[in-house]
Tab-separated table of C-alpha atoms and ligand atoms in Angstrom:
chain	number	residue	atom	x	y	z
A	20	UNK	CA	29.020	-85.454	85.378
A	21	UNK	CA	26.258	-88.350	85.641
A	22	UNK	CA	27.002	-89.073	82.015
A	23	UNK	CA	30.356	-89.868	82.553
A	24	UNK	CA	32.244	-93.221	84.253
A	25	UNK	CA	35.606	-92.718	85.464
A	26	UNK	CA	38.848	-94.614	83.631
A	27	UNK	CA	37.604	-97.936	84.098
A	28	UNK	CA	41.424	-99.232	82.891
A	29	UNK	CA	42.903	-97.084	85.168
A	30	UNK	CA	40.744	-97.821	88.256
A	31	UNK	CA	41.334	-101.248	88.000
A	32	UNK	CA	45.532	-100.411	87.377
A	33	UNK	CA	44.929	-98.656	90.624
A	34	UNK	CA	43.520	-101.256	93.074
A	35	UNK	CA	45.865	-103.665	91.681
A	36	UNK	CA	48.910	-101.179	92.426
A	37	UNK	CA	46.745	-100.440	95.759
A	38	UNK	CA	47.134	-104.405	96.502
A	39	UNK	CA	50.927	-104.879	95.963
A	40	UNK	CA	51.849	-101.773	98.230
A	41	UNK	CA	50.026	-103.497	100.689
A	42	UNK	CA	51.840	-106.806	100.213
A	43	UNK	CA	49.589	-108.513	98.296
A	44	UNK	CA	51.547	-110.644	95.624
A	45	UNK	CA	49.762	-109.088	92.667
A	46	UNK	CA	50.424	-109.583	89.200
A	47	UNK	CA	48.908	-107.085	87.460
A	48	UNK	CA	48.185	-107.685	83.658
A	49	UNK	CA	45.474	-105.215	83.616
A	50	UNK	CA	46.925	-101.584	82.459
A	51	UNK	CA	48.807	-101.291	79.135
A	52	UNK	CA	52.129	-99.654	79.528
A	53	UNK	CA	55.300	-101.645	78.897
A	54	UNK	CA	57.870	-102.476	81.951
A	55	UNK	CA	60.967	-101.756	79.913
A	56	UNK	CA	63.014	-98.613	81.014
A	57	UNK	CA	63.087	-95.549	77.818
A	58	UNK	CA	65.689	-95.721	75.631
A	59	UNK	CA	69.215	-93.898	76.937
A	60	UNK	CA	69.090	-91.187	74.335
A	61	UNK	CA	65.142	-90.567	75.289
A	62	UNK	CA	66.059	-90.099	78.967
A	63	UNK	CA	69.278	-88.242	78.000
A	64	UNK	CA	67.486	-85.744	76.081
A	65	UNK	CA	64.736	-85.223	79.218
A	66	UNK	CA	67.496	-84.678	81.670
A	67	UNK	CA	69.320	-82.430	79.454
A	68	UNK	CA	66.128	-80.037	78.991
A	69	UNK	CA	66.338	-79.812	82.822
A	70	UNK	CA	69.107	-77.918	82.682
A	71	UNK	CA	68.631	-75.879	79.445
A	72	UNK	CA	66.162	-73.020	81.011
A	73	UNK	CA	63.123	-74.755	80.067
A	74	UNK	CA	61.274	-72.961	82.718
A	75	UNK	CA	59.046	-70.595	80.847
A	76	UNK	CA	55.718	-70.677	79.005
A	77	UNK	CA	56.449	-71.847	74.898
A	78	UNK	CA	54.216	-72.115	71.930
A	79	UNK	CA	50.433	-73.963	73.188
A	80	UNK	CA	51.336	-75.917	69.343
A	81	UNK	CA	54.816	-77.259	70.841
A	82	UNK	CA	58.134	-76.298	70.584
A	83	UNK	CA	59.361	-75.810	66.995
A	84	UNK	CA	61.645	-78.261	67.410
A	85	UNK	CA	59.037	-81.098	68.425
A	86	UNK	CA	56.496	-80.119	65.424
A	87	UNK	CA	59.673	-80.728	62.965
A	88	UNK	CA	59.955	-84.155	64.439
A	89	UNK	CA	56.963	-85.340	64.055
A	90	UNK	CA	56.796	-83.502	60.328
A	91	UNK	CA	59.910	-85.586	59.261
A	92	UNK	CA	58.581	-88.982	60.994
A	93	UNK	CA	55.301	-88.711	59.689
A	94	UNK	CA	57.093	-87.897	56.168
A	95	UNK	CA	59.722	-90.915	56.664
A	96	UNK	CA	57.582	-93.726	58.169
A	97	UNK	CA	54.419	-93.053	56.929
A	98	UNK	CA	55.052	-90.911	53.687
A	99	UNK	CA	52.608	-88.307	54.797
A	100	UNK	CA	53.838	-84.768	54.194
A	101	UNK	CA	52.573	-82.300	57.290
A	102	UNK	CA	53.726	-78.839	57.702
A	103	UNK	CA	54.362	-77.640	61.222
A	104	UNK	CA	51.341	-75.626	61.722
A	105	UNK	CA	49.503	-78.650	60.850
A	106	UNK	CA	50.739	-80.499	64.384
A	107	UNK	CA	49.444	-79.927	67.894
A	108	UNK	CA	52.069	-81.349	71.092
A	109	UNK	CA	49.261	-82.772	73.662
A	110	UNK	CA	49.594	-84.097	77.361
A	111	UNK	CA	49.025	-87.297	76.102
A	112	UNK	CA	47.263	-89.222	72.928
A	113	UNK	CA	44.707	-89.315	75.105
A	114	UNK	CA	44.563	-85.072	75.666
A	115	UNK	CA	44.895	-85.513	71.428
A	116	UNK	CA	41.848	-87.579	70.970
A	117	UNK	CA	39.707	-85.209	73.743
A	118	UNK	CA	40.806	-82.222	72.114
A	119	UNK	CA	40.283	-83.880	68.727
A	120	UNK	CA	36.485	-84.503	69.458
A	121	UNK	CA	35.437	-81.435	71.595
A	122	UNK	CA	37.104	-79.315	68.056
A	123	UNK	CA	34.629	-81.761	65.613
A	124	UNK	CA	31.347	-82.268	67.564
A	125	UNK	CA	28.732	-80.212	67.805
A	126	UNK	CA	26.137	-80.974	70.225
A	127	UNK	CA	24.136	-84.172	69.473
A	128	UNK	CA	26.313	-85.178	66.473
A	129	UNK	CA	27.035	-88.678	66.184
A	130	UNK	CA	30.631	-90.515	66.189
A	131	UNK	CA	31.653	-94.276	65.201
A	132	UNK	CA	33.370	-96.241	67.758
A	133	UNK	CA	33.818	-99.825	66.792
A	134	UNK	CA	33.264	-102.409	69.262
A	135	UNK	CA	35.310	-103.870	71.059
A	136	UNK	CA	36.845	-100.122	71.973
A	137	UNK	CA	39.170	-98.591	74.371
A	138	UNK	CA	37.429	-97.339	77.604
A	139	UNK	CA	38.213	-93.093	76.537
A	140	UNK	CA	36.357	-93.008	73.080
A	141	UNK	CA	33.054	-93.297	74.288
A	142	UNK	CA	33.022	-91.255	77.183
A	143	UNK	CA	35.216	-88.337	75.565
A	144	UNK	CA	32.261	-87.726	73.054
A	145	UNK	CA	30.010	-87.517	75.806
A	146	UNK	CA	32.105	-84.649	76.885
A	147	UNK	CA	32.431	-83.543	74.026
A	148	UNK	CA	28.564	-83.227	73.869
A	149	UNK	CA	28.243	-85.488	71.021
A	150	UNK	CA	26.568	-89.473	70.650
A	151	UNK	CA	28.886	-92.272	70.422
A	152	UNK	CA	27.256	-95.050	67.757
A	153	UNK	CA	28.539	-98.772	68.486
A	154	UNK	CA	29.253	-100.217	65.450
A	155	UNK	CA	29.889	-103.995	66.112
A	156	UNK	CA	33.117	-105.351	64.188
A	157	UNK	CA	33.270	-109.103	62.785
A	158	UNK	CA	33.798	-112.229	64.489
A	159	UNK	CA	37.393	-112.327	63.740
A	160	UNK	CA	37.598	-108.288	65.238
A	161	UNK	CA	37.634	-107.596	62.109
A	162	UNK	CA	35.849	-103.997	60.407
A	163	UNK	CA	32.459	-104.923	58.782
A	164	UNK	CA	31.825	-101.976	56.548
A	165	UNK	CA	28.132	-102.983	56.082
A	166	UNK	CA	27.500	-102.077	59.566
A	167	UNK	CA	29.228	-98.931	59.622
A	168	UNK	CA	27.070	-98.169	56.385
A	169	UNK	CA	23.778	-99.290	58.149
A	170	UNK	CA	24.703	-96.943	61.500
A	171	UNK	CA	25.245	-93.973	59.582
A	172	UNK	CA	22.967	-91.476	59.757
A	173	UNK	CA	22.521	-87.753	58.831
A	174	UNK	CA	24.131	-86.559	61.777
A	175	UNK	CA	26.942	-88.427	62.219
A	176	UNK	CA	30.400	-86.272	61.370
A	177	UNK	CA	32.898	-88.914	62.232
A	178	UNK	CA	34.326	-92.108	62.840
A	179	UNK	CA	36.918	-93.255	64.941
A	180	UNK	CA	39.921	-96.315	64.313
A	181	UNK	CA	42.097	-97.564	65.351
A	182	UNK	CA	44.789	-100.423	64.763
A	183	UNK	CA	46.611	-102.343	65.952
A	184	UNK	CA	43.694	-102.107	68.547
A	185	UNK	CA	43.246	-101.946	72.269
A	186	UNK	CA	41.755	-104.228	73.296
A	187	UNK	CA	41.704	-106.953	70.485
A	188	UNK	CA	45.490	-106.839	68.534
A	189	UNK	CA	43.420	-106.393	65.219
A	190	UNK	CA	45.267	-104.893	62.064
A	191	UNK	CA	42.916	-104.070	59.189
A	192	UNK	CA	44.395	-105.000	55.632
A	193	UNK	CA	45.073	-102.122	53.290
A	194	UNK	CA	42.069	-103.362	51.193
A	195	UNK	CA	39.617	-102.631	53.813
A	196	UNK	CA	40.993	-99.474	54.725
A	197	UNK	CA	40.791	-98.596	51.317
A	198	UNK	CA	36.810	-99.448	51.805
A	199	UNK	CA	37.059	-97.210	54.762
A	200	UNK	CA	38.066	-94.269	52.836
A	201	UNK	CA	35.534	-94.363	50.092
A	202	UNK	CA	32.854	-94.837	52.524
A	203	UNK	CA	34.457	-92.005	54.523
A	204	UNK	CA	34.812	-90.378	51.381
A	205	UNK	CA	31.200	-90.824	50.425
A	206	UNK	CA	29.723	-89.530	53.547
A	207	UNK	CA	31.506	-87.056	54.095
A	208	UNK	CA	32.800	-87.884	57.395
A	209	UNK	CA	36.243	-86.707	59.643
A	210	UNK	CA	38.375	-90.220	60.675
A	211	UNK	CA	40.208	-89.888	63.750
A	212	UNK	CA	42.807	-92.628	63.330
A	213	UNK	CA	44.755	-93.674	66.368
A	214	UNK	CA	47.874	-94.959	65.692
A	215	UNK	CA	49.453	-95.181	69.296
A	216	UNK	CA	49.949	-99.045	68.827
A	217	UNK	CA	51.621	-98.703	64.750
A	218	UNK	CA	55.280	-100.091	65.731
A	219	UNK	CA	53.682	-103.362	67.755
A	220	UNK	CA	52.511	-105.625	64.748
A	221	UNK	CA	53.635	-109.688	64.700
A	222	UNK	CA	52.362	-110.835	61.821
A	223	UNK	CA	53.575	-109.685	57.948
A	224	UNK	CA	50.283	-106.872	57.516
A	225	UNK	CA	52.030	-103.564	57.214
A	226	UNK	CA	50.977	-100.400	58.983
A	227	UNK	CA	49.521	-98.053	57.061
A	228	UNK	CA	48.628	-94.278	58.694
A	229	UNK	CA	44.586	-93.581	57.103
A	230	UNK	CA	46.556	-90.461	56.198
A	231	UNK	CA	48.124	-91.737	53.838
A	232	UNK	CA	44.035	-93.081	52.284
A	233	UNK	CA	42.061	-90.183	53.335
A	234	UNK	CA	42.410	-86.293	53.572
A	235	UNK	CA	40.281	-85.593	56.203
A	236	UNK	CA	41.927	-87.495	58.934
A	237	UNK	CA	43.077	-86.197	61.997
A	238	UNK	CA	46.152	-88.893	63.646
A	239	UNK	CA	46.638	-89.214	66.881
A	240	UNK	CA	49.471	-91.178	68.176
A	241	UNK	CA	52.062	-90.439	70.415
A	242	UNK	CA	55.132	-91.937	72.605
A	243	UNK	CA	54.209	-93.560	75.388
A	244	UNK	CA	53.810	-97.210	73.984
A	245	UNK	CA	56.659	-97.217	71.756
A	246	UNK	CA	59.638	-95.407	74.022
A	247	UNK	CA	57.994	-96.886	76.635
A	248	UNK	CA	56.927	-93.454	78.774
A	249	UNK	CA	53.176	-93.568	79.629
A	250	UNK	CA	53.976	-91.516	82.636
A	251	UNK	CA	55.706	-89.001	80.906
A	252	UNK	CA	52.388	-88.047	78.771
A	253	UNK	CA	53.860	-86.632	75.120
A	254	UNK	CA	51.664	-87.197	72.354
A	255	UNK	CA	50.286	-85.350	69.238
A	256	UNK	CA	47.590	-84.678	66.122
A	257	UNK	CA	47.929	-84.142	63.100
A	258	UNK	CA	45.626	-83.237	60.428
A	259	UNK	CA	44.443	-80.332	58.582
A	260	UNK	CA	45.157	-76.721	59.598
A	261	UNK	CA	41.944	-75.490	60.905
A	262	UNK	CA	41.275	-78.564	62.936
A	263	UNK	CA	44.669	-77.944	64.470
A	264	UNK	CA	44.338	-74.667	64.700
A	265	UNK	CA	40.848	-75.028	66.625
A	266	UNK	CA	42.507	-77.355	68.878
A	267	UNK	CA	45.296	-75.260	69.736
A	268	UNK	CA	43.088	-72.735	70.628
A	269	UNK	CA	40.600	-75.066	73.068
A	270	UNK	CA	44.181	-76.457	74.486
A	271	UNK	CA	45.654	-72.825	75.050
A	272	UNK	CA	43.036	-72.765	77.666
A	273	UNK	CA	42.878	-76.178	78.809
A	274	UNK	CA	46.426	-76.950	79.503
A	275	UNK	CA	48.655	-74.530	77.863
A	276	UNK	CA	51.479	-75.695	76.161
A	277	UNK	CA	52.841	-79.395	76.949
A	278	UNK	CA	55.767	-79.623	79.703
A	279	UNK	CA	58.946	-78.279	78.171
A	280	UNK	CA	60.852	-80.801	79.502
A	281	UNK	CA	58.787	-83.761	78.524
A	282	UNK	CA	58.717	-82.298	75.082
A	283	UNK	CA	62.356	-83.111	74.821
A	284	UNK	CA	61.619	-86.385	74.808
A	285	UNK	CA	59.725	-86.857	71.558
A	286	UNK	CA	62.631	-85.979	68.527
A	287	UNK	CA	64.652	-89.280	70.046
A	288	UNK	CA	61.736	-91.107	70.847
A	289	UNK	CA	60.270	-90.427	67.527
A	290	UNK	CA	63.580	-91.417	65.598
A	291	UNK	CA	64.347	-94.644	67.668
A	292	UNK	CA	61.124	-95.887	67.320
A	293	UNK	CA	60.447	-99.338	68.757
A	294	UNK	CA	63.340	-101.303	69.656
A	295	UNK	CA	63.423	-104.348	67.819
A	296	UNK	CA	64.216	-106.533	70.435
A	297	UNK	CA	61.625	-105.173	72.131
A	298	UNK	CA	59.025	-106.547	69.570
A	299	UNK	CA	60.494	-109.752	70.103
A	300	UNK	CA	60.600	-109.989	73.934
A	301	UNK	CA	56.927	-108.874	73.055
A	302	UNK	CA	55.839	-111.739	70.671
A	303	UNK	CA	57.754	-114.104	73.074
A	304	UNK	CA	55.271	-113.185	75.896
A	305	UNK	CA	52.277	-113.399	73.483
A	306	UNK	CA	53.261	-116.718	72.826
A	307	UNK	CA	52.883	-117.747	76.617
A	308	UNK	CA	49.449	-116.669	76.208
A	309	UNK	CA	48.499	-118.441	72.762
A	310	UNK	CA	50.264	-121.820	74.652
A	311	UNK	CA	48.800	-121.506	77.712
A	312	UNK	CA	45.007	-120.943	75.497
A	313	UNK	CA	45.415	-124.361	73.310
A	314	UNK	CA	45.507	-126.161	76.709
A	315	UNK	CA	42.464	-124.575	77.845
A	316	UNK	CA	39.380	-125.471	75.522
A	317	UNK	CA	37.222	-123.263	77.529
A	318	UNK	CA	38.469	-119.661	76.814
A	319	UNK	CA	39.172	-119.097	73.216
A	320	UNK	CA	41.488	-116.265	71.554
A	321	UNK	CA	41.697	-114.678	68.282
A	322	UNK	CA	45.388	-114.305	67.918
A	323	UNK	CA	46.337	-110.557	68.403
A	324	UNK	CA	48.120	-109.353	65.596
A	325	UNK	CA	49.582	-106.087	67.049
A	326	UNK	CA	49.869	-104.154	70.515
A	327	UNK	CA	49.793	-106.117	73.791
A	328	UNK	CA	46.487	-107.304	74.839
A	329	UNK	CA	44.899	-110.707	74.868
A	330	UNK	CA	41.267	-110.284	74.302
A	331	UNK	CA	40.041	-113.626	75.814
A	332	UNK	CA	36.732	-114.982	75.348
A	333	UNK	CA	35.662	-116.987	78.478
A	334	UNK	CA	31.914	-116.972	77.819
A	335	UNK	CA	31.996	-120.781	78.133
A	336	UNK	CA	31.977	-120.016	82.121
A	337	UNK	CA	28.988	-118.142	81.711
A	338	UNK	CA	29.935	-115.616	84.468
A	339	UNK	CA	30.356	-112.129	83.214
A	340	UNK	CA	33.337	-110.243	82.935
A	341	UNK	CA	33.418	-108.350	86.076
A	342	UNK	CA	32.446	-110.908	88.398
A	343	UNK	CA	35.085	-113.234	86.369
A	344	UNK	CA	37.970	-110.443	87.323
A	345	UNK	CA	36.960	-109.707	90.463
A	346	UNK	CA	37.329	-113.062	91.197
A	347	UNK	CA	40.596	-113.936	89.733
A	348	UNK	CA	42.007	-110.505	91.372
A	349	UNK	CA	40.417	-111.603	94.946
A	350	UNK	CA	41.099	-114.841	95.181
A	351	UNK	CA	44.347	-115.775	92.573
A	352	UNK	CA	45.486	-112.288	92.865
A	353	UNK	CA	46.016	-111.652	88.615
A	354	UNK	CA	44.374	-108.579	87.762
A	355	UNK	CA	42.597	-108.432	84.035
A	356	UNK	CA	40.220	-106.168	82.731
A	357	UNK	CA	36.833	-106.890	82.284
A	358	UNK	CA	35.883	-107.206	78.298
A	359	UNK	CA	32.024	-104.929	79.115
A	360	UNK	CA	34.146	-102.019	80.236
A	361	UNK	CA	35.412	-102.255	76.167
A	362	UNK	CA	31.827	-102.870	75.538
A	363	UNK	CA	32.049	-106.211	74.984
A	364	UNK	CA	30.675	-108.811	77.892
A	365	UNK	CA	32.267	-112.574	77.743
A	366	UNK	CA	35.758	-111.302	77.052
A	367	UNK	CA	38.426	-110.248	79.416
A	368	UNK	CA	41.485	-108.262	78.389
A	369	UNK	CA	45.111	-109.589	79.265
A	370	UNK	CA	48.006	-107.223	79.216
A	371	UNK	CA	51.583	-109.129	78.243
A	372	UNK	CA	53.445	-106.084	78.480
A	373	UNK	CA	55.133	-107.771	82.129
A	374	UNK	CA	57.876	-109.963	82.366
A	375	UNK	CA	57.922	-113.579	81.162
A	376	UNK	CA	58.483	-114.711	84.885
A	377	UNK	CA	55.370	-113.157	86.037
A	378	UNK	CA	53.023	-113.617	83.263
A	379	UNK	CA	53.996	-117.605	83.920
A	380	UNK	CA	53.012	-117.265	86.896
A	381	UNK	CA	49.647	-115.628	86.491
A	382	UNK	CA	48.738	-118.148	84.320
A	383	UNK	CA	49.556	-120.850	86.726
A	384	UNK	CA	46.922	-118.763	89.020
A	385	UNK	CA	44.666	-118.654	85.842
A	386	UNK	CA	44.584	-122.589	85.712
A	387	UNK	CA	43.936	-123.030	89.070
A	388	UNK	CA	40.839	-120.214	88.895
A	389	UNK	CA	39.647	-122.008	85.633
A	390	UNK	CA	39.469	-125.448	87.140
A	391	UNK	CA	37.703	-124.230	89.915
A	392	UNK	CA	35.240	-122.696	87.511
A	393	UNK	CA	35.036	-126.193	85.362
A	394	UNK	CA	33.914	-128.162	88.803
B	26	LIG	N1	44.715	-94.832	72.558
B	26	LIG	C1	44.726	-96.111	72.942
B	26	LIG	C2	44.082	-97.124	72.075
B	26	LIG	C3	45.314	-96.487	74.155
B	26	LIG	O1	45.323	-97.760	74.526
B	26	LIG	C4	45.861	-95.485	74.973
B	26	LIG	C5	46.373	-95.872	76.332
B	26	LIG	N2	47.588	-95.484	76.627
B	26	LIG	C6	45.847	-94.160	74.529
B	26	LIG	C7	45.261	-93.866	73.326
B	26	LIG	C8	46.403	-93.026	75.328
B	26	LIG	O2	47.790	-92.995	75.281
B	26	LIG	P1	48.634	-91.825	75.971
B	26	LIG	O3	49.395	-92.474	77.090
B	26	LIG	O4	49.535	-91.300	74.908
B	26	LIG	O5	47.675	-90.811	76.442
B	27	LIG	N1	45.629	-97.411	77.342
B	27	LIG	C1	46.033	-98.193	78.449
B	27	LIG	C2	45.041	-99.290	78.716
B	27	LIG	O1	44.127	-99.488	77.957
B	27	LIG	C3	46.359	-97.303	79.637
B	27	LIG	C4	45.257	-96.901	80.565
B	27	LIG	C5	44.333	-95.914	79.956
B	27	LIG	O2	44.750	-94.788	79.720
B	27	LIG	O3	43.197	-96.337	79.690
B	27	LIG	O4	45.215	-100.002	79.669
């Protein structure tokens, strides 16, 4: 248990929630979850399964009717053809991507995990018994395939992406997935693409599922970003039929099957998708952020091009990233994450996923704290 450091995103989600119950005016931009409420049909369909003698133990894979969904919205949006036995139901994308690498590490193998990454990938392969490999990605957050080339080695088995990204907003073009692939390809390796973010994209790059590029791919995604229900934890895999079948097995004795009721939730969630207006109350709040960084020379921002984060770089302060939040939460009472907890030092991570009203105000605090840090 040494090896492994606790949900850094969540910890920090935590004492910020911890401050406003005890009447702190927080404003927490720190956790990524959106503060709309689900979609009517989602929540009808939840509320109905209440009722419908969900009570009892059903398949570990999901219910029939939840594998179909995903079949037919994998087939529709992504035009990748899956047959039922080739999706797993999981507590969670992030029970997906656990399950995912505990079914395609053996001990000591190595994974990919581009850098900046989300806070789970690295310690899940540590549980998983295997070695994470940082691969650092471009300037621009962008994938530099010479330095996934250069860290591969005879052991590793995989490699993990995902975009849009947490926490950078990157979105690869289809040319360099395409160099993905054949590298893939070459090597030999398993991608685990993570696709949780695929509906939030501003700019005109479409999203395309590695699927759709490369056979030996196993998708996570799920809908907690896009129906807005992170508490409600329904995600899934998909990929080939031993991998799924491995990780049904490993989850019929981790969990069991996910939460009948919950499950209900996916066939709407799946088929709405992300409302549109939605993505625009989204890009409207981005906007605050890419304002509010043009009158700030200091901290600089590669525009995020998908999902919700603001991956700001304040090295110019030449504090690091904890002691920068810490600060900011203690004193100005906005709550960021650190960028070293996403492996990346110099950089803090801004959620806009909170109202306009609020995220105005934080960055009111956010001059104040930043002039104070000019002096
Ligand atoms: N992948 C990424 C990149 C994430 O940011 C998150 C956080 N929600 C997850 C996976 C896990 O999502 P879920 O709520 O479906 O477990
Ligand atoms: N993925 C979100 C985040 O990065 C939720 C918290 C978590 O599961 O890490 O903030």
């Amino acid at each position: 248990m040494r090896l492994v450091t606790a949900s850094q995103t969540i910890a920090l989600d935590t004492q910020a929630k911890a401050l406003l119950a005890a009447g702190h005016d927080v404003i927490n931009l720190s956790v990524g979850e959106l503060d709309f409420d689900p979609p009517t049909v989602v929540q009808q369909a939840v509320s109905q399964a209440v009722g419908n003698a969900s009570n009892h133990y059903s398949p570990v894979a999901g219910l029939q009717a939840s594998k179909q969904a995903v079949c037919a919205y994998e087939q529709a949006q992504h035009g990748v053809t899956y047959l039922p036995e080739q999706v797993l139901i999981t507590n969670g994308a992030k029970q997906a991507l656990y399950t995912t690498f505990l079914a395609l590490v053996q001990p000591g193998d190595e994974v990919l995990v581009l850098q900046p990454a989300w806070v789970s990938y690295i310690e899940q392969i540590k549980l998983a018994g295997g070695v994470p490999v940082s691969v650092e990605t471009t300037d621009q957050f962008s994938l530099d395939i010479t330095a996934m080339e250069r860290a591969m080695t005879d052991r590793t088995v995989g490699l993990i992406l995902n975009y849009p990204n947490n926490p950078t907003g990157a979105v690869y073009t289809a040319a360099l997935l395409q160099n993905v692939a054949q590298l893939a390809q070459e090597k030999k390796l398993w991608v685990i693409s993570d696709e949780i973010y695929e509906h939030i994209i501003y700019g005109d790059v479409p999203f395309i599922s590695f699927a759709k590029l490369y056979p030996h791919t196993v998708v996570v995604n799920g809908i907690s970003k896009a129906a807005a229900v992170t508490g409600w934890r329904v995600g899934y895999a998909a990929g080939p039929v031993a991998i799924i079948q491995a990780m049904t097995a490993l989850q019929s004795h981790l969990t069991g099957n996910v939460s009948n009721v919950m499950q209900a939730a996916l066939p709407p969630a799946l088929s709405n998708g992300l409302a549109a207006d939605w993505l625009q109350q989204l890009q409207l709040r981005r906007q605050l952020v890419l304002d509010w960084v043009v009158q700030h020379p200091a901290v600089q921002l590669v525009s995020p091009q998908g999902a919700f984060y603001c991956f700001l770089d304040i090295r110019a302060f030449k504090m690091d990233s904890v002691t920068f939040c810490q600060r900011l939460l203690t004193d100005h009472h906005v709550a960021l994450v650190p960028g070293s907890y996403f492996g990346r030092d110099g950089f803090v991570r801004l959620s806009f996923a909170n109202s306009p009203d609020r995220i105005r105000v934080a960055l009111e605090r956010m001059d104040q704290f930043c002039a104070i840090l000019s002096q």
